[in-house]
Amino acid sequence: ENTSNRSNFSWSTELEQNLKDVFQLSKFRPLQLKAINLSMSGKDLFLVMPTGRGKSLCYQLPAVCSEGFTLVVTPLVSLMEDQLMYLKSIDVEAVSLNASSSKEHAKMVLAELTDSKAPFKLLYVTPEKIAKSKLLMSRLEKAYNAGRLSRIAVDEVHCCSQWGHDFRPDYKLLGILKRQFPKVPLLGLTATATGSVLKDCQKILCVPEPITLTASFNRTNLYYEVRLKDSNSDDSVSDISALIKERYKDQSGIVYVFSQKDAETVSADLQKKGVNASPYHANMNPEDKSQVHRKWATNKIQVVVATVAFGMGIDKADVRFVIHHTISKSIENYYQESGRAGRDDKPADCIVYFGFNDIFRISTMVVMENVGQQKLLTMVDYCQNVDRCRRSVIAVHFDEVWDDEGCNEMCDVCRHGNDYITVDITQHAKDVVQIVELAGSLDEKLTPLKVTEAWMGKGPAKRRKMIQTTTLSRLEVEAIITSLLLQGYLSEDFSFTPYTTYFYLKLGGKAPLLKNQSHSITMKMRRTGLDANTVSTTQQTVQESFSVPGKDQRRKEIW
Ligand SMILES: Nc1ncnc2c1ncn2[C@H]1C[C@H](O)[C@@H](COP(=O)(O)OP(=O)(O)OP(=O)(O)O)O1
Ligand SMILES: [Mg+2]
Ligand SMILES: [Zn+2]
């Protein structure tokens, strides 16, 4: 494996030549040569490389340098079309089979599979073709027996695993490839797979002992920043429009939003403020979608305000900013979405607006997903974090070893140094837990908003007397509640109706520890915009003694 960077293999000269002549690239990017050499020598390989770093070349170039053809499994027809168009432009012959292929086209392609004189080097298929087309499998079998199936590439390989962020059921059936064609090397490619996801993919694909190559996730040209969204007066859209008009004047970018409705409204708001923006979401008709994409790609639209539907296959080199109007549902998603910035290796910004209420909007959305909550909390932790380099949070998430030198002040945490304080929130935690406990004893469930407002002393005087209220600012209150959630003193609770999911806070597994006198909790808070003394000292202590009314009497009235 260590020698796989060599350039004296029997295929090395041809590789070099085709890299320059066919692909018109001057040199390999990190890990490309190694991956290609391993695959050329017949090894099964998982290649984990950040988005936009050039994974496709790792099967396209070997395809051109090998006899027969390479089978490429790709999840989306649009991705397939982009690749076919690109390959056509550099005169590499490729064909495809997907749900929208015509009968004649499919027939022609299937016939060519076993034709030793057929010129194509790559066959692109969607996974359901492998899963459902017996005819395709039997033709592939023939091609295999004739030695024409040179390699199998499974793009976006994380789609195999339910633990990944983009599970697709048809990928589950791809194990058939390695079982039917054991001698053909398989190359799985992904931008975002953790070790456990890859293990799962390995099992599903029936690859006995793949070599895994992981490129660094550190995109050194990207600047990472988190901005707080104030629940009282959310002016994030004004802030975003100011950024776009000043800092990113005439530069291309993406604003990611939570929902289709947000895409429409945020886009309209930006337009009103004079920004050349267009919405993009899954519910638009295909022509409108591709028109927005095209206009943006050719700089006729400056900003696409999009849901995550604007994703795979976006390959614009000069995206200078990716702004998240709402946090992503996991670090993997965030890394992938923000990673569409700066593909040309020039500086670009990745800014996320972090709002308390958004946590719960997303929470209700991911509640049915495997480990959805857990993943969401990793994103919340990324945002709430004030003392660790943002890159290190990402790197740790991808199981990458990290040294802090690698940031070079290209994140807000590193740039602002030690602009945070550590505060003791033990008493705050007790107060919040008491509120949640009290509600529980009354058979009530509290939404995060209710907890916030109760603690801030909004609401009936009756209730205020039963709990310890606070004079902390709303942002501080939200930060503390978030921290209690992250630290496990609070946890999520849901209730379902046929129409909606409701989100509540309940006591977390660690809440009982607060009964222990010596137990203390701290959290780190930004100093900016925050009086260092307020958090640790101001605490309104309610001293009036009051008699607790009978349970039935209290019900409903106080929340
Ligand atoms: N060695 C190279 N030198 C210069 N540019 C390269 C090189 N290899 C690839 N590229 C360019 C081609 C593409 O425009 C761009 C992205 O490549 P691509 O293979 O689509 O990325 P990817 O598959 O890793 O990203 P994604 O995860 O988003 O699919 O990089
Ligand atoms: Mg790709
Ligand atoms: Zn940093």
Coordinates of C-alpha atoms and ligand atoms in Angstrom, one line a residue:
E1 CA 0.0 0.0 0.0
N2 CA 2.8 2.4 0.8
T3 CA 4.4 1.8 -2.5
S4 CA 1.2 2.5 -4.4
N5 CA 2.2 6.1 -5.1
R6 CA 4.8 4.8 -7.4
S7 CA 4.8 5.7 -11.1
N8 CA 6.7 2.7 -12.5
F9 CA 3.8 0.3 -12.8
S10 CA 3.2 -1.3 -16.2
W11 CA 0.2 1.2 -16.6
S12 CA 2.0 4.3 -15.3
T13 CA 3.0 5.8 -18.6
E14 CA -0.5 5.3 -20.0
L15 CA -2.0 6.9 -16.9
E16 CA 0.2 10.0 -17.2
Q17 CA -0.5 10.3 -20.8
N18 CA -4.3 10.0 -20.5
L19 CA -4.4 12.3 -17.5
K20 CA -2.8 15.0 -19.7
D21 CA -4.2 14.2 -23.2
V22 CA -7.7 13.1 -22.4
F23 CA -8.6 14.7 -19.1
Q24 CA -6.4 17.7 -19.7
L25 CA -5.1 17.8 -16.1
S26 CA -1.6 18.6 -15.3
K27 CA -1.1 16.5 -12.1
F28 CA -2.9 14.3 -9.6
R29 CA -4.5 15.7 -6.5
P30 CA -3.6 14.1 -3.2
L31 CA -4.6 10.4 -3.0
Q32 CA -5.8 10.2 -6.6
L33 CA -2.7 8.3 -7.9
K34 CA -2.6 6.0 -4.9
A35 CA -6.2 5.1 -5.3
I36 CA -5.9 4.6 -9.1
N37 CA -2.8 2.4 -8.7
L38 CA -4.5 0.2 -6.1
S39 CA -7.5 -0.2 -8.2
M40 CA -5.5 -0.9 -11.3
S41 CA -3.7 -3.6 -9.4
G42 CA -7.0 -5.3 -8.7
K43 CA -7.6 -4.3 -5.1
D44 CA -11.1 -3.5 -3.6
L45 CA -11.0 0.0 -2.3
F46 CA -13.1 2.5 -0.4
L47 CA -12.1 6.0 -1.2
V48 CA -13.2 8.7 1.2
M49 CA -12.4 12.1 -0.1
P50 CA -14.1 15.4 0.5
T51 CA -16.7 16.7 -1.9
G52 CA -15.2 18.3 -5.0
R53 CA -11.7 16.8 -4.6
G54 CA -11.9 14.6 -7.7
K55 CA -13.1 11.1 -6.8
S56 CA -14.6 10.6 -10.3
L57 CA -11.2 10.7 -11.9
C58 CA -10.2 7.7 -9.8
Y59 CA -12.5 5.4 -11.8
Q60 CA -12.7 7.4 -15.1
L61 CA -9.0 7.3 -15.7
P62 CA -8.6 3.6 -14.9
A63 CA -11.6 2.9 -17.2
V64 CA -9.8 4.7 -20.1
C65 CA -6.6 2.7 -19.4
S66 CA -8.3 -0.7 -19.2
E67 CA -9.7 -3.3 -21.6
G68 CA -13.4 -3.6 -21.6
F69 CA -15.6 -1.3 -19.5
T70 CA -16.2 0.0 -16.0
L71 CA -19.6 -0.3 -14.4
V72 CA -20.5 2.8 -12.5
V73 CA -23.4 2.8 -10.0
T74 CA -24.6 6.3 -9.3
P75 CA -27.7 7.3 -7.3
L76 CA -29.1 10.1 -9.4
V77 CA -30.0 10.4 -13.1
S78 CA -28.8 14.0 -13.0
L79 CA -25.4 13.0 -11.7
M80 CA -25.2 10.5 -14.4
E81 CA -26.1 13.0 -17.1
D82 CA -23.5 15.5 -15.8
Q83 CA -20.8 12.9 -16.1
L84 CA -21.9 11.7 -19.5
M85 CA -21.9 15.2 -20.8
Y86 CA -18.5 15.8 -19.4
L87 CA -17.1 12.6 -20.8
K88 CA -18.5 13.4 -24.1
S89 CA -16.8 16.8 -24.1
I90 CA -13.4 15.0 -23.6
D91 CA -14.2 12.3 -26.1
V92 CA -14.5 9.4 -23.7
E93 CA -17.2 6.9 -24.8
A94 CA -19.8 6.2 -22.1
V95 CA -23.3 4.9 -22.0
S96 CA -26.1 4.8 -19.4
L97 CA -29.1 2.9 -18.3
N98 CA -31.7 4.4 -16.0
A99 CA -35.5 4.7 -15.6
S100 CA -35.7 7.3 -18.3
S101 CA -33.8 5.4 -20.9
S102 CA -35.9 4.5 -24.0
K103 CA -36.5 0.9 -24.9
E104 CA -34.4 1.2 -28.0
H105 CA -31.5 2.8 -26.1
A106 CA -31.6 0.1 -23.5
K107 CA -31.7 -2.6 -26.1
M108 CA -28.7 -1.1 -27.9
V109 CA -26.7 -0.8 -24.6
L110 CA -27.5 -4.3 -23.6
A111 CA -26.4 -5.6 -26.9
E112 CA -23.1 -3.7 -26.7
L113 CA -22.3 -5.2 -23.3
T114 CA -21.3 -8.4 -24.9
D115 CA -19.9 -7.0 -28.1
S116 CA -16.1 -7.1 -27.9
K117 CA -15.9 -4.3 -30.5
A118 CA -18.2 -1.9 -28.6
P119 CA -16.2 1.3 -28.0
F120 CA -17.6 2.5 -24.6
K121 CA -15.4 2.6 -21.6
L122 CA -18.0 3.3 -18.9
L123 CA -21.5 2.1 -18.3
Y124 CA -23.5 4.2 -15.8
V125 CA -26.5 2.7 -14.1
T126 CA -28.8 3.5 -11.2
P127 CA -28.9 1.0 -8.4
E128 CA -32.4 -0.1 -9.1
K129 CA -31.3 -1.4 -12.5
I130 CA -28.9 -3.7 -10.8
A131 CA -31.5 -4.7 -8.3
K132 CA -34.4 -5.1 -10.7
S133 CA -33.2 -5.8 -14.2
K134 CA -32.5 -9.5 -14.7
L135 CA -31.6 -8.9 -18.3
L136 CA -28.9 -6.4 -17.3
M137 CA -27.4 -8.9 -14.8
S138 CA -27.3 -11.7 -17.3
R139 CA -25.6 -9.5 -19.9
L140 CA -23.1 -8.3 -17.2
E141 CA -22.5 -12.0 -16.4
K142 CA -21.6 -12.6 -20.1
A143 CA -19.4 -9.6 -20.2
Y144 CA -17.7 -10.8 -17.0
N145 CA -17.1 -14.3 -18.4
A146 CA -15.6 -12.7 -21.6
G147 CA -13.3 -10.6 -19.4
R148 CA -14.9 -7.3 -20.4
L149 CA -16.0 -6.1 -17.0
S150 CA -12.8 -4.4 -15.9
R151 CA -14.0 -2.6 -12.7
I152 CA -17.0 -1.7 -10.6
A153 CA -17.4 1.8 -9.1
V154 CA -20.1 2.5 -6.6
D155 CA -20.4 6.2 -6.3
E156 CA -21.8 7.8 -3.1
V157 CA -21.3 4.5 -1.5
H158 CA -22.5 5.7 1.9
C159 CA -26.0 5.4 0.4
C160 CA -25.7 1.6 1.3
S161 CA -25.9 2.2 5.0
Q162 CA -28.8 3.3 7.1
W163 CA -26.3 4.9 9.3
G164 CA -25.1 7.2 6.6
H165 CA -26.9 10.5 5.9
D166 CA -28.5 9.5 2.6
F167 CA -29.6 5.9 2.8
R168 CA -31.2 4.6 -0.4
P169 CA -32.9 1.2 -0.2
D170 CA -31.7 0.0 -3.7
Y171 CA -28.1 0.3 -2.6
K172 CA -28.8 -2.5 -0.1
L173 CA -29.1 -5.0 -2.9
L174 CA -25.7 -4.2 -4.5
G175 CA -24.0 -7.0 -2.7
I176 CA -25.0 -9.1 -5.8
L177 CA -22.2 -7.4 -7.8
K178 CA -19.3 -8.8 -5.7
R179 CA -21.1 -12.1 -5.3
Q180 CA -21.6 -12.5 -9.1
F181 CA -18.3 -10.9 -10.2
P182 CA -15.8 -11.7 -7.4
K183 CA -12.8 -11.2 -9.6
V184 CA -13.7 -7.6 -10.6
P185 CA -12.2 -4.9 -8.3
L186 CA -14.7 -2.7 -6.7
L187 CA -14.2 0.9 -5.9
G188 CA -16.6 2.6 -3.4
L189 CA -16.5 6.4 -3.3
T190 CA -17.9 8.8 -0.8
A191 CA -17.3 12.2 0.6
T192 CA -18.8 11.5 4.0
A193 CA -18.5 8.2 5.6
T194 CA -17.4 7.5 9.1
G195 CA -15.7 4.2 10.0
S196 CA -18.9 2.6 11.2
V197 CA -20.7 3.6 8.0
L198 CA -17.9 2.1 5.9
K199 CA -18.0 -1.2 7.9
D200 CA -21.7 -1.4 7.1
C201 CA -21.1 -0.7 3.4
Q202 CA -18.4 -3.3 3.3
K203 CA -20.9 -5.9 4.6
I204 CA -23.7 -4.8 2.4
L205 CA -21.5 -4.8 -0.7
C206 CA -19.9 -8.2 0.2
V207 CA -16.4 -6.9 -0.2
P208 CA -14.2 -9.1 2.0
E209 CA -11.2 -6.9 2.7
P210 CA -11.2 -3.5 1.1
I211 CA -8.4 -1.0 1.5
T212 CA -9.8 2.3 2.8
L213 CA -8.1 5.5 1.7
T214 CA -9.2 8.6 3.5
A215 CA -8.2 12.0 2.3
S216 CA -7.9 14.8 4.8
F217 CA -11.2 16.6 5.5
N218 CA -9.4 19.8 6.1
R219 CA -10.5 22.2 3.4
T220 CA -7.8 24.8 4.2
N221 CA -9.3 27.5 1.9
L222 CA -12.7 27.5 3.7
Y223 CA -13.4 29.9 6.5
Y224 CA -15.9 28.5 9.1
E225 CA -18.1 30.8 11.1
V226 CA -21.2 30.5 13.3
R227 CA -23.5 33.4 14.0
L228 CA -26.3 33.5 16.5
K229 CA -29.9 33.9 15.5
D230 CA -31.8 35.9 18.1
S231 CA -35.2 34.3 18.7
N232 CA -36.6 37.7 19.9
S233 CA -35.9 39.5 16.7
D234 CA -34.6 37.3 14.0
D235 CA -32.8 39.6 11.6
S236 CA -30.7 36.9 10.0
V237 CA -32.1 37.7 6.6
S238 CA -31.0 41.3 6.8
D239 CA -27.7 40.2 8.0
I240 CA -27.4 37.8 5.1
S241 CA -28.4 40.4 2.5
A242 CA -25.9 42.8 3.9
L243 CA -23.2 40.2 3.7
I244 CA -24.1 39.4 0.1
K245 CA -24.2 43.0 -1.0
E246 CA -21.0 44.1 0.7
R247 CA -18.6 41.3 1.4
Y248 CA -19.8 39.1 -1.5
K249 CA -20.6 41.7 -4.0
D250 CA -20.8 40.1 -7.5
Q251 CA -19.7 36.7 -6.1
S252 CA -21.5 33.5 -6.4
G253 CA -23.1 31.6 -3.5
I254 CA -25.7 29.4 -1.9
V255 CA -28.1 30.1 1.0
Y256 CA -29.4 26.9 2.5
V257 CA -32.7 27.0 4.2
F258 CA -34.8 24.5 6.2
S259 CA -38.0 24.1 4.2
Q260 CA -39.5 24.8 0.8
K261 CA -41.5 27.6 2.3
D262 CA -38.4 29.1 3.7
A263 CA -36.8 28.9 0.3
E264 CA -39.6 30.9 -1.1
T265 CA -39.8 33.5 1.6
V266 CA -36.1 34.0 2.3
S267 CA -35.5 34.3 -1.5
A268 CA -38.3 36.9 -1.8
D269 CA -36.9 38.8 1.2
L270 CA -33.5 38.9 -0.3
Q271 CA -34.9 40.0 -3.7
K272 CA -36.7 42.8 -1.9
K273 CA -33.4 43.9 -0.5
G274 CA -31.9 44.0 -3.9
V275 CA -30.1 40.6 -4.0
N276 CA -30.3 38.6 -7.2
A277 CA -31.6 35.5 -5.7
S278 CA -33.8 32.5 -6.7
P279 CA -35.4 29.7 -4.8
Y280 CA -34.7 26.1 -5.4
H281 CA -36.5 23.1 -3.8
A282 CA -37.7 19.6 -4.5
N283 CA -41.3 20.7 -5.2
M284 CA -40.5 22.9 -8.2
N285 CA -41.0 21.4 -11.6
P286 CA -37.9 20.0 -13.3
E287 CA -37.6 22.7 -15.9
D288 CA -37.7 25.4 -13.3
K289 CA -35.1 23.6 -11.3
S290 CA -32.7 23.1 -14.1
Q291 CA -33.2 26.7 -15.2
V292 CA -32.3 28.0 -11.8
H293 CA -29.3 25.7 -11.7
R294 CA -28.2 26.8 -15.2
K295 CA -28.6 30.5 -14.6
W296 CA -26.7 30.2 -11.4
A297 CA -23.9 28.2 -13.0
T298 CA -23.5 30.9 -15.6
N299 CA -23.7 33.7 -13.0
K300 CA -27.0 35.1 -14.2
I301 CA -28.3 34.5 -10.7
Q302 CA -26.0 35.4 -7.9
V303 CA -27.5 33.3 -5.1
V304 CA -29.6 30.2 -4.9
V305 CA -31.8 30.0 -1.8
A306 CA -32.2 26.3 -1.6
T307 CA -33.2 23.3 0.5
V308 CA -30.9 20.4 0.5
A309 CA -32.5 19.3 -2.7
F310 CA -29.9 21.5 -4.3
G311 CA -27.1 19.1 -3.6
M312 CA -25.5 16.2 -5.3
G313 CA -23.8 17.0 -8.6
I314 CA -23.5 20.7 -7.9
D315 CA -20.0 21.4 -9.3
K316 CA -19.5 25.1 -9.6
A317 CA -15.9 26.0 -8.9
D318 CA -16.1 29.6 -7.9
V319 CA -18.8 29.5 -5.1
R320 CA -17.4 32.1 -2.6
F321 CA -20.0 31.6 0.2
V322 CA -22.4 29.0 1.5
I323 CA -24.6 30.5 4.2
H324 CA -26.9 28.3 6.3
H325 CA -30.0 30.2 7.3
T326 CA -30.8 27.2 9.4
I327 CA -28.4 24.6 10.9
S328 CA -28.0 21.3 9.0
K329 CA -29.3 18.1 10.5
S330 CA -25.9 16.6 11.1
I331 CA -22.2 17.5 10.8
E332 CA -21.9 15.2 7.7
N333 CA -24.7 17.1 6.0
Y334 CA -23.2 20.4 7.0
Y335 CA -19.7 19.4 5.8
Q336 CA -21.1 18.3 2.5
E337 CA -23.4 21.3 2.0
S338 CA -20.8 23.9 3.0
G339 CA -18.2 22.0 1.1
R340 CA -19.7 23.3 -2.2
A341 CA -17.8 26.5 -1.5
G342 CA -14.4 27.1 -2.8
R343 CA -13.9 24.2 -5.1
D344 CA -11.4 26.2 -7.0
D345 CA -9.2 26.2 -3.9
K346 CA -9.5 29.9 -3.5
P347 CA -10.8 31.4 -0.2
A348 CA -14.5 31.0 0.5
D349 CA -16.8 31.4 3.6
C350 CA -19.1 28.9 5.3
I351 CA -21.4 30.6 7.7
V352 CA -24.2 29.1 9.7
Y353 CA -26.9 30.9 11.6
F354 CA -27.6 29.1 14.8
G355 CA -31.0 29.6 16.3
F356 CA -32.5 27.9 19.3
N357 CA -35.9 27.2 17.8
D358 CA -34.4 25.7 14.7
I359 CA -32.9 22.9 16.8
F360 CA -36.5 21.7 17.5
R361 CA -37.8 22.3 14.0
I362 CA -35.2 19.9 12.7
S363 CA -35.6 17.6 15.6
T364 CA -39.2 16.9 14.7
M365 CA -38.1 16.3 11.1
V366 CA -35.4 13.7 11.9
V367 CA -37.3 12.0 14.7
M368 CA -38.0 8.9 12.5
E369 CA -34.5 8.6 11.3
N370 CA -32.1 6.2 12.8
V371 CA -29.9 8.1 15.3
G372 CA -31.3 11.3 13.8
Q373 CA -31.4 13.1 17.2
Q374 CA -27.9 12.0 18.1
K375 CA -26.6 13.4 14.8
L376 CA -28.5 16.6 15.1
L377 CA -26.9 17.1 18.5
T378 CA -23.4 16.8 16.9
M379 CA -24.4 19.8 14.7
V380 CA -25.7 21.7 17.7
D381 CA -22.5 21.0 19.5
Y382 CA -20.5 22.3 16.5
C383 CA -22.5 25.6 16.7
Q384 CA -22.6 26.0 20.4
N385 CA -18.9 25.3 20.7
V386 CA -16.9 28.4 21.5
D387 CA -13.5 26.9 22.5
R388 CA -12.6 24.3 20.0
C389 CA -11.4 25.0 16.4
R390 CA -14.4 24.4 14.1
R391 CA -12.2 22.3 11.9
S392 CA -11.2 20.1 14.8
V393 CA -14.9 19.5 15.6
I394 CA -15.4 18.4 12.0
A395 CA -12.2 16.3 11.9
V396 CA -13.0 14.5 15.1
H397 CA -16.4 13.7 13.7
F398 CA -14.8 12.0 10.7
D399 CA -12.3 10.1 13.0
E400 CA -9.5 12.2 11.7
V401 CA -6.4 13.0 13.8
W402 CA -6.1 16.6 14.2
D403 CA -3.5 19.2 15.1
D404 CA -4.6 22.7 15.7
E405 CA -1.9 24.2 13.4
G406 CA -4.0 23.1 10.5
C407 CA -6.6 25.9 10.8
N408 CA -4.5 28.9 10.3
E409 CA -7.2 31.1 11.9
M410 CA -9.6 30.1 9.2
C411 CA -12.5 29.7 11.6
D412 CA -14.2 32.2 14.0
V413 CA -13.1 30.4 17.1
C414 CA -9.4 30.4 16.2
R415 CA -9.6 34.0 14.9
H416 CA -11.2 35.3 18.1
G417 CA -8.9 33.4 20.4
N418 CA -10.0 33.1 23.9
D419 CA -13.2 35.2 23.7
Y420 CA -15.2 33.0 26.0
I421 CA -15.7 32.4 29.7
T422 CA -16.4 29.3 31.6
V423 CA -19.4 29.7 33.8
D424 CA -20.9 27.5 36.5
I425 CA -24.4 26.7 35.6
T426 CA -25.2 24.2 38.4
Q427 CA -27.8 26.4 40.0
H428 CA -29.3 27.3 36.6
A429 CA -29.6 23.6 35.8
K430 CA -31.4 23.0 39.1
D431 CA -33.8 25.7 38.3
V432 CA -34.6 24.5 34.8
V433 CA -34.8 20.9 36.0
Q434 CA -37.3 22.0 38.7
I435 CA -39.5 23.7 36.1
V436 CA -39.5 20.5 34.0
E437 CA -40.1 18.4 37.0
L438 CA -42.9 20.5 38.2
A439 CA -44.6 20.3 34.9
G440 CA -44.1 16.5 34.9
S441 CA -45.7 16.3 38.3
L442 CA -48.7 18.0 36.9
D443 CA -48.8 15.7 33.9
E444 CA -47.9 18.5 31.6
K445 CA -45.3 18.5 28.8
L446 CA -43.3 21.6 28.1
T447 CA -42.1 22.7 24.7
P448 CA -38.6 24.3 24.7
L449 CA -40.3 27.7 24.3
K450 CA -42.5 27.1 27.3
V451 CA -39.5 26.1 29.4
T452 CA -37.7 29.2 28.2
E453 CA -40.5 31.5 29.0
A454 CA -41.3 30.0 32.3
W455 CA -37.8 30.4 33.4
M456 CA -37.7 33.9 32.2
G457 CA -40.7 34.6 34.4
K458 CA -43.1 35.2 31.6
G459 CA -46.6 33.9 32.3
P460 CA -48.9 33.7 35.2
A461 CA -47.8 35.1 38.6
K462 CA -48.9 31.8 40.1
R463 CA -46.3 29.9 38.3
R464 CA -43.6 32.4 38.9
K465 CA -44.1 31.8 42.6
M466 CA -43.5 28.1 42.3
I467 CA -40.2 28.3 40.4
Q468 CA -36.9 30.1 40.4
T469 CA -37.0 32.6 37.6
T470 CA -34.0 34.3 36.0
T471 CA -33.0 37.7 34.7
L472 CA -30.6 36.3 32.1
S473 CA -31.1 37.4 28.6
R474 CA -33.0 35.2 26.2
L475 CA -29.9 34.2 24.3
E476 CA -28.2 33.2 27.5
V477 CA -31.2 31.2 28.6
E478 CA -31.3 29.5 25.3
A479 CA -27.6 28.7 25.4
I480 CA -28.0 27.2 28.9
I481 CA -30.9 25.1 27.9
T482 CA -29.1 23.9 24.8
S483 CA -26.1 23.0 26.9
L484 CA -28.2 21.0 29.3
L485 CA -29.6 19.2 26.4
L486 CA -26.1 18.5 25.0
Q487 CA -24.8 17.4 28.4
G488 CA -27.7 15.1 29.0
Y489 CA -29.5 16.9 31.9
L490 CA -32.5 17.5 29.6
S491 CA -33.6 15.3 26.7
E492 CA -36.1 15.3 24.0
D493 CA -39.6 13.9 24.1
F494 CA -42.0 13.6 21.3
S495 CA -45.7 13.1 20.8
F496 CA -47.2 12.2 17.5
T497 CA -50.5 13.1 15.9
P498 CA -51.4 12.0 12.4
Y499 CA -50.5 15.5 11.2
T500 CA -47.6 16.7 13.3
T501 CA -44.9 15.8 15.7
Y502 CA -44.7 17.8 18.9
F503 CA -41.5 18.3 20.6
Y504 CA -41.0 18.6 24.3
L505 CA -38.3 18.7 26.9
K506 CA -38.1 16.1 29.6
L507 CA -35.5 15.3 32.2
G508 CA -32.3 13.7 30.8
G509 CA -30.4 10.7 32.2
K510 CA -28.1 13.0 34.1
A511 CA -30.7 15.1 35.9
P512 CA -30.7 13.0 39.1
L513 CA -27.0 13.9 39.6
L514 CA -28.1 17.4 40.4
K515 CA -29.5 16.1 43.7
N516 CA -26.0 15.4 44.7
Q517 CA -24.7 18.4 46.6
S518 CA -21.1 18.3 45.2
H519 CA -22.2 17.9 41.6
S520 CA -21.4 20.9 39.5
I521 CA -21.9 21.7 35.8
T522 CA -20.1 24.3 33.7
M523 CA -20.4 25.5 30.2
K524 CA -18.4 27.8 28.0
M525 CA -20.0 31.0 26.7
R526 CA -19.0 33.6 24.2
R527 CA -18.0 36.8 25.9
T528 CA -19.0 38.9 22.9
G529 CA -22.3 40.7 23.6
L530 CA -22.4 39.3 27.1
D531 CA -21.6 40.8 30.4
A532 CA -19.3 38.3 32.0
N533 CA -20.7 39.0 35.4
T534 CA -24.3 38.6 34.6
V535 CA -24.3 34.9 33.9
S536 CA -22.6 33.7 37.0
T537 CA -24.1 36.1 39.5
T538 CA -27.5 37.5 38.6
Q539 CA -30.0 35.1 39.7
Q540 CA -33.2 36.3 40.9
T541 CA -34.0 34.4 44.0
V542 CA -37.6 34.1 44.8
Q543 CA -37.9 34.3 48.5
E544 CA -41.6 34.7 49.1
S545 CA -42.9 31.6 50.7
F546 CA -46.0 30.3 49.1
S547 CA -48.3 27.5 49.7
V548 CA -48.6 25.0 46.9
P549 CA -52.2 24.6 45.9
G550 CA -53.8 21.3 45.3
K551 CA -52.7 19.5 42.2
D552 CA -56.0 19.6 40.4
Q553 CA -56.4 23.2 41.0
R554 CA -53.0 23.9 39.5
R555 CA -53.5 22.0 36.3
K556 CA -53.5 23.9 33.1
E557 CA -53.6 27.3 34.8
I558 CA -49.9 27.7 35.2
W559 CA -48.4 26.8 31.9
Ligands
LIG1 N1 -6.1 16.3 -10.6 C1 -7.0 17.3 -10.7 N2 -6.5 18.5 -11.0 C2 -7.4 19.5 -11.2 N3 -8.8 19.4 -11.1 C3 -9.2 18.2 -10.9 C4 -8.4 17.0 -10.7 N4 -9.2 16.0 -10.5 C5 -10.4 16.4 -10.5 N5 -10.5 17.7 -10.7 C6 -11.7 18.5 -10.9 C7 -12.7 18.0 -11.8 C8 -14.0 18.5 -11.3 O1 -14.4 19.7 -11.8 C9 -13.8 18.7 -9.8 C10 -14.6 17.8 -8.9 O2 -14.4 16.5 -9.2 P1 -15.4 15.3 -8.9 O3 -14.8 14.0 -9.3 O4 -16.8 15.7 -9.5 O5 -15.5 15.5 -7.3 P2 -16.0 14.4 -6.3 O6 -16.7 13.3 -7.0 O7 -14.9 14.1 -5.4 O8 -17.1 15.3 -5.5 P3 -18.6 15.0 -4.9 O9 -18.4 14.3 -3.6 O10 -19.2 16.3 -4.8 O11 -19.2 14.1 -5.9 O12 -12.4 18.5 -9.6
MG2 MG -18.6 12.6 -7.1
ZN3 ZN -9.9 27.0 13.7

